[in-house]
C-alpha cells in the first residue's frame, strides 16, 4: 500500500552497550519481548491467558525511550517498525486508519516484530471530539485486540510518550498495553555511562568523566550527547587548523552553553 512506503522495517543497529543506565527498564523490556516471541504459545493457551501485550515507555524528553525500544529489538533479533503518532495524522490525512491497518499487516508479515509508536499521546489525546484522532485510535485498539487474540502472532507493541496523562485509558486496558515502564533522568552512574558511550570516538583522554558526570545532575541523555558534541565544536572554534584533541577547558565552555531543560516541575509530574 502506497501510504506506507515510508514506514521502514529495519533491524536497528542499537545494542545494549549503546544505552547507558536504565537497568530496570532494560530488564522489563527484555522480559516483555521474550514473552511475546516465546515459541511455546501453547503454554499460554493451556494456562488460559494470552501473552503479555504492549508496553508504554513514559518519561521526560530525550531520556532513551527510543533507544531502549531499538536495543531490545536488536537483541531479540526481531524486526522493528517505527511510527510517530503525529505523522500518522498529518502525512496520511484521510488515510490514517488505512495506514494503521497496513502497519499492523506489515508487522505481522515480518513477525516476530516490534511496532514502536512514538509520541502516542498525539493519537490518544483528544478522544471524543469526532476528529481523525478518534478514528485512528479506534483502529489502533481493534488491531491491538487482534494481536492479543492471536497467541501465535509475535508482534510486540511499544508506545512512548512524555505525557502519560494524555493517554486514553482505553489503550491501557488489559490485553492492550499492560506494562508501564518509567524512563527517567539518568542518575550519576548512568550519566557516566552515557558520557563514556558518546566519548568513545572522541580523542579526550584528559577529561575526567566522573567529575563531569557529578556536575551534570538534571541533564537528559540527549543533553549529555549534545554536550559531548558541543565540546568538540568548542575545540574547533578555538583552533580550526590544529584541533586534534578535546580538552577539559573545552568541556567547561560546553557546560556553560548546554544546560539541562527538564524542570523539577516536569519531573515531579511523573511521580
Ligand atoms: P523523546 O521523548 O524526545 O522522543 P526519547 O526518550 O525517545 O526522546 P531517545 O531518542 O532515545 O530519547 O534519545 C535521544 C538521543 O539522546 C539518543 O539518540 C542518544 O544520542 C542520546 N541518549 C539518550 N539516552 C541515552 C542513553 N541512555 N545512553 C546513550 N545515549 C542516550
Short mmCIF file of C-alpha atoms and ligand atoms in Angstrom, two decimals:
data_model
loop_
_atom_site.label_atom_id
_atom_site.label_comp_id
_atom_site.label_asym_id
_atom_site.label_seq_id
_atom_site.Cartn_x
_atom_site.Cartn_y
_atom_site.Cartn_z
CA UNK A 1 0.00 0.00 0.00
CA UNK A 2 1.41 3.31 -1.09
CA UNK A 3 0.60 5.15 2.13
CA UNK A 4 3.19 3.08 3.90
CA UNK A 5 6.15 3.20 1.64
CA UNK A 6 7.99 5.26 4.21
CA UNK A 7 7.36 3.13 7.28
CA UNK A 8 10.54 1.16 7.11
CA UNK A 9 11.09 -2.25 8.55
CA UNK A 10 14.56 -2.47 9.97
CA UNK A 11 16.75 -4.26 12.38
CA UNK A 12 18.14 -1.31 14.31
CA UNK A 13 21.84 -1.16 14.97
CA UNK A 14 21.45 -0.06 18.57
CA UNK A 15 22.83 -2.53 21.11
CA UNK A 16 22.51 -2.62 24.88
CA UNK A 17 26.06 -1.24 25.19
CA UNK A 18 24.86 1.90 23.41
CA UNK A 19 22.29 2.63 26.08
CA UNK A 20 23.69 3.87 29.39
CA UNK A 21 21.90 3.22 32.67
CA UNK A 22 18.22 2.25 32.73
CA UNK A 23 18.93 -1.20 34.12
CA UNK A 24 15.42 -1.74 35.35
CA UNK A 25 13.80 -0.59 32.11
CA UNK A 26 16.16 -2.87 30.17
CA UNK A 27 15.10 -5.87 32.22
CA UNK A 28 11.44 -5.15 31.86
CA UNK A 29 11.68 -4.67 28.11
CA UNK A 30 13.67 -7.85 27.66
CA UNK A 31 11.02 -9.69 29.54
CA UNK A 32 8.18 -8.17 27.52
CA UNK A 33 9.76 -9.17 24.24
CA UNK A 34 10.88 -12.57 25.44
CA UNK A 35 7.34 -13.46 26.47
CA UNK A 36 5.79 -12.11 23.34
CA UNK A 37 8.04 -14.00 20.97
CA UNK A 38 8.01 -17.15 23.06
CA UNK A 39 7.53 -20.08 20.76
CA UNK A 40 5.62 -22.03 23.36
CA UNK A 41 2.46 -20.04 22.83
CA UNK A 42 0.62 -23.26 23.53
CA UNK A 43 1.58 -22.84 27.15
CA UNK A 44 -0.26 -19.55 27.36
CA UNK A 45 -3.30 -21.23 25.87
CA UNK A 46 -3.07 -24.12 28.29
CA UNK A 47 -2.93 -21.68 31.16
CA UNK A 48 -5.88 -19.81 29.78
CA UNK A 49 -4.14 -16.47 29.35
CA UNK A 50 -2.82 -14.50 26.42
CA UNK A 51 0.82 -13.45 26.29
CA UNK A 52 1.61 -10.01 27.68
CA UNK A 53 0.71 -7.46 25.05
CA UNK A 54 2.05 -3.95 24.85
CA UNK A 55 4.44 -1.71 26.75
CA UNK A 56 4.22 2.01 27.40
CA UNK A 57 7.50 3.83 27.93
CA UNK A 58 6.98 7.18 29.59
CA UNK A 59 9.17 9.93 30.96
CA UNK A 60 10.78 13.28 30.12
CA UNK A 61 12.09 14.04 26.60
CA UNK A 62 15.48 12.78 25.47
CA UNK A 63 15.71 10.01 28.04
CA UNK A 64 16.31 6.89 25.96
CA UNK A 65 12.80 5.67 25.20
CA UNK A 66 13.51 5.25 21.50
CA UNK A 67 16.99 3.86 22.13
CA UNK A 68 15.65 1.24 24.53
CA UNK A 69 12.97 0.10 22.10
CA UNK A 70 15.57 -0.21 19.36
CA UNK A 71 18.03 -2.05 21.57
CA UNK A 72 15.53 -4.62 22.71
CA UNK A 73 14.55 -5.30 19.10
CA UNK A 74 18.20 -5.71 18.12
CA UNK A 75 18.96 -8.04 20.98
CA UNK A 76 15.92 -10.21 20.33
CA UNK A 77 16.69 -10.17 16.59
CA UNK A 78 13.19 -9.10 15.72
CA UNK A 79 12.10 -6.63 13.07
CA UNK A 80 11.43 -3.06 14.10
CA UNK A 81 8.75 -0.77 12.68
CA UNK A 82 8.69 2.79 13.89
CA UNK A 83 5.85 5.28 13.56
CA UNK A 84 5.38 8.71 15.07
CA UNK A 85 1.87 9.49 16.25
CA UNK A 86 1.65 12.99 14.75
CA UNK A 87 2.97 11.68 11.42
CA UNK A 88 0.10 9.25 11.14
CA UNK A 89 -2.30 12.15 11.34
CA UNK A 90 -0.52 14.62 9.13
CA UNK A 91 1.12 12.51 6.43
CA UNK A 92 -1.76 10.24 5.72
CA UNK A 93 -4.62 12.72 6.03
CA UNK A 94 -7.88 10.96 5.40
CA UNK A 95 -5.97 7.74 5.12
CA UNK A 96 -4.78 7.38 8.67
CA UNK A 97 -6.90 4.36 9.55
CA UNK A 98 -5.74 2.59 6.45
CA UNK A 99 -2.19 3.43 7.45
CA UNK A 100 -2.72 1.88 10.89
CA UNK A 101 -4.13 -1.26 9.29
CA UNK A 102 -1.22 -1.62 6.94
CA UNK A 103 1.35 -1.05 9.67
CA UNK A 104 -0.08 -3.98 11.57
CA UNK A 105 -0.39 -6.09 8.44
CA UNK A 106 3.22 -5.37 7.66
CA UNK A 107 4.28 -6.14 11.25
CA UNK A 108 2.53 -9.50 11.11
CA UNK A 109 4.10 -10.37 7.80
CA UNK A 110 7.60 -9.76 9.17
CA UNK A 111 6.90 -11.21 12.64
CA UNK A 112 8.42 -11.59 15.13
CA UNK A 113 8.43 -7.82 15.25
CA UNK A 114 8.13 -4.72 17.39
CA UNK A 115 5.95 -1.78 16.39
CA UNK A 116 7.18 1.38 18.08
CA UNK A 117 4.60 4.17 18.30
CA UNK A 118 6.42 7.29 19.36
CA UNK A 119 4.51 10.33 20.68
CA UNK A 120 1.46 8.16 21.01
CA UNK A 121 -0.33 10.87 23.02
CA UNK A 122 -0.94 12.65 19.72
CA UNK A 123 -3.31 9.85 18.79
CA UNK A 124 -4.85 9.20 22.10
CA UNK A 125 -5.03 12.68 23.45
CA UNK A 126 -8.28 14.21 22.36
CA UNK A 127 -10.75 11.46 22.08
CA UNK A 128 -14.42 12.10 21.84
CA UNK A 129 -14.25 15.14 19.62
CA UNK A 130 -15.00 13.25 16.44
CA UNK A 131 -11.71 14.24 14.84
CA UNK A 132 -9.38 11.96 12.90
CA UNK A 133 -7.60 11.09 16.17
CA UNK A 134 -10.74 9.26 17.24
CA UNK A 135 -10.82 7.03 14.20
CA UNK A 136 -7.11 6.33 14.29
CA UNK A 137 -7.29 5.41 17.94
CA UNK A 138 -10.31 3.18 17.36
CA UNK A 139 -8.43 1.39 14.59
CA UNK A 140 -5.38 1.04 16.79
CA UNK A 141 -7.48 -0.60 19.50
CA UNK A 142 -9.03 -3.01 17.01
CA UNK A 143 -5.58 -4.01 15.76
CA UNK A 144 -4.18 -4.42 19.27
CA UNK A 145 -7.09 -6.64 20.22
CA UNK A 146 -6.50 -8.66 17.08
CA UNK A 147 -2.93 -9.32 18.11
CA UNK A 148 -3.88 -10.12 21.68
CA UNK A 149 -6.46 -12.65 20.50
CA UNK A 150 -3.97 -14.44 18.33
CA UNK A 151 -1.36 -16.01 20.57
CA UNK A 152 0.55 -17.24 17.56
CA UNK A 153 1.39 -13.80 16.26
CA UNK A 154 4.58 -12.45 17.74
CA UNK A 155 4.07 -8.72 17.38
CA UNK A 156 5.02 -6.56 20.36
CA UNK A 157 3.59 -3.09 20.65
CA UNK A 158 5.69 -0.43 22.30
CA UNK A 159 4.38 3.06 22.76
CA UNK A 160 6.27 6.08 24.04
CA UNK A 161 5.12 9.38 25.47
CA UNK A 162 6.22 12.38 27.51
CA UNK A 163 2.63 12.91 28.54
CA UNK A 164 1.22 9.78 30.16
CA UNK A 165 -1.67 11.87 31.48
CA UNK A 166 -2.79 12.42 27.89
CA UNK A 167 -3.03 8.73 27.06
CA UNK A 168 -6.51 7.41 26.53
CA UNK A 169 -7.43 4.89 29.19
CA UNK A 170 -8.77 2.55 26.52
CA UNK A 171 -5.19 1.92 25.40
CA UNK A 172 -4.30 0.72 28.87
CA UNK A 173 -6.94 -2.00 29.20
CA UNK A 174 -5.65 -5.48 29.94
CA UNK A 175 -4.58 -7.25 26.79
CA UNK A 176 -3.60 -3.97 25.16
CA UNK A 177 -0.87 -2.10 27.00
CA UNK A 178 -0.37 -3.91 30.26
CA UNK A 179 3.11 -2.84 31.18
CA UNK A 180 4.14 0.71 32.08
CA UNK A 181 7.84 1.44 32.16
CA UNK A 182 9.16 4.73 33.51
CA UNK A 183 12.31 6.03 31.88
CA UNK A 184 13.60 8.96 33.92
CA UNK A 185 16.59 11.26 34.00
CA UNK A 186 19.89 9.39 34.37
CA UNK A 187 21.44 9.12 37.86
CA UNK A 188 25.15 9.70 38.49
CA UNK A 189 26.20 6.25 37.39
CA UNK A 190 24.05 6.37 34.26
CA UNK A 191 25.42 9.81 33.38
CA UNK A 192 28.97 8.45 33.50
CA UNK A 193 27.99 5.57 31.28
CA UNK A 194 26.22 7.82 28.79
CA UNK A 195 29.21 10.19 28.71
CA UNK A 196 31.55 7.26 28.04
CA UNK A 197 29.32 5.97 25.26
CA UNK A 198 29.36 9.31 23.47
CA UNK A 199 33.07 9.94 24.17
CA UNK A 200 34.06 6.57 22.72
CA UNK A 201 35.08 8.04 19.43
CA UNK A 202 36.35 11.36 20.75
CA UNK A 203 40.02 12.00 21.49
CA UNK A 204 39.52 13.34 25.01
CA UNK A 205 41.69 11.19 27.29
CA UNK A 206 42.44 14.12 29.61
CA UNK A 207 38.83 14.77 30.51
CA UNK A 208 37.69 13.46 33.89
CA UNK A 209 34.43 11.70 33.15
CA UNK A 210 33.45 11.04 36.77
CA UNK A 211 33.66 14.66 37.85
CA UNK A 212 31.87 15.79 34.71
CA UNK A 213 29.03 13.36 35.48
CA UNK A 214 28.82 14.69 39.01
CA UNK A 215 28.29 18.19 37.74
CA UNK A 216 25.57 17.17 35.29
CA UNK A 217 22.69 16.42 37.56
CA UNK A 218 19.42 17.04 35.74
CA UNK A 219 20.83 16.51 32.23
CA UNK A 220 18.93 14.10 29.99
CA UNK A 221 20.69 11.52 27.83
CA UNK A 222 20.09 13.69 24.79
CA UNK A 223 21.60 16.70 26.57
CA UNK A 224 24.66 14.67 27.57
CA UNK A 225 25.12 13.65 23.93
CA UNK A 226 24.75 17.31 22.94
CA UNK A 227 27.40 18.37 25.46
CA UNK A 228 29.98 15.93 24.10
CA UNK A 229 29.38 17.23 20.62
CA UNK A 230 29.48 20.84 21.76
CA UNK A 231 32.85 20.30 23.45
CA UNK A 232 34.33 19.15 20.15
CA UNK A 233 32.89 22.18 18.41
CA UNK A 234 34.44 24.43 21.06
CA UNK A 235 37.82 22.81 20.39
CA UNK A 236 37.43 23.54 16.71
CA UNK A 237 36.33 27.11 17.29
CA UNK A 238 39.43 27.67 19.35
CA UNK A 239 41.79 26.46 16.70
CA UNK A 240 40.24 25.26 13.48
CA UNK A 241 43.54 24.39 11.88
CA UNK A 242 45.11 22.40 14.69
CA UNK A 243 42.38 20.99 16.95
CA UNK A 244 43.24 17.34 17.47
CA UNK A 245 42.04 16.76 21.00
CA UNK A 246 39.13 17.82 23.16
CA UNK A 247 40.44 19.16 26.47
CA UNK A 248 38.92 19.79 29.89
CA UNK A 249 38.56 23.52 29.31
CA UNK A 250 36.57 22.85 26.13
CA UNK A 251 34.15 20.89 28.27
CA UNK A 252 33.94 23.83 30.69
CA UNK A 253 32.80 26.12 27.89
CA UNK A 254 30.39 23.47 26.60
CA UNK A 255 28.89 23.09 30.09
CA UNK A 256 28.12 26.78 30.13
CA UNK A 257 26.37 26.51 26.77
CA UNK A 258 24.41 23.27 27.07
CA UNK A 259 22.03 23.48 30.02
CA UNK A 260 19.54 20.92 31.27
CA UNK A 261 15.99 21.75 30.30
CA UNK A 262 13.85 19.32 32.22
CA UNK A 263 12.28 21.35 35.02
CA UNK A 264 11.71 19.98 38.52
CA UNK A 265 8.05 20.57 37.86
CA UNK A 266 8.24 18.24 34.88
CA UNK A 267 9.98 15.55 36.91
CA UNK A 268 7.51 15.72 39.78
CA UNK A 269 4.79 15.39 37.21
CA UNK A 270 5.73 11.75 36.58
CA UNK A 271 5.59 10.78 40.26
P1 LIG B 1 11.76 11.89 23.07
O1 LIG B 1 10.86 11.72 24.23
O2 LIG B 1 12.23 13.31 22.89
O3 LIG B 1 11.31 11.21 21.81
P2 LIG B 1 13.49 9.69 23.76
O4 LIG B 1 13.24 9.42 25.21
O5 LIG B 1 12.89 8.76 22.79
O6 LIG B 1 13.15 11.19 23.46
P3 LIG B 1 15.99 8.99 22.58
O7 LIG B 1 15.56 9.28 21.19
O8 LIG B 1 16.10 7.57 22.97
O9 LIG B 1 15.06 9.76 23.60
O10 LIG B 1 17.36 9.71 22.88
C1 LIG B 1 17.81 10.82 22.12
C2 LIG B 1 19.32 10.76 21.95
O11 LIG B 1 19.94 11.02 23.21
C3 LIG B 1 19.82 9.40 21.55
O12 LIG B 1 19.85 9.26 20.16
C4 LIG B 1 21.20 9.36 22.17
O13 LIG B 1 22.14 10.04 21.37
C5 LIG B 1 21.03 10.16 23.44
N1 LIG B 1 20.71 9.31 24.59
C6 LIG B 1 19.58 9.36 25.34
N2 LIG B 1 19.61 8.44 26.33
C7 LIG B 1 20.77 7.78 26.21
C8 LIG B 1 21.39 6.71 26.92
N3 LIG B 1 20.79 6.13 27.98
N4 LIG B 1 22.60 6.26 26.52
C9 LIG B 1 23.21 6.82 25.46
N5 LIG B 1 22.69 7.84 24.74
C10 LIG B 1 21.50 8.33 25.10
#
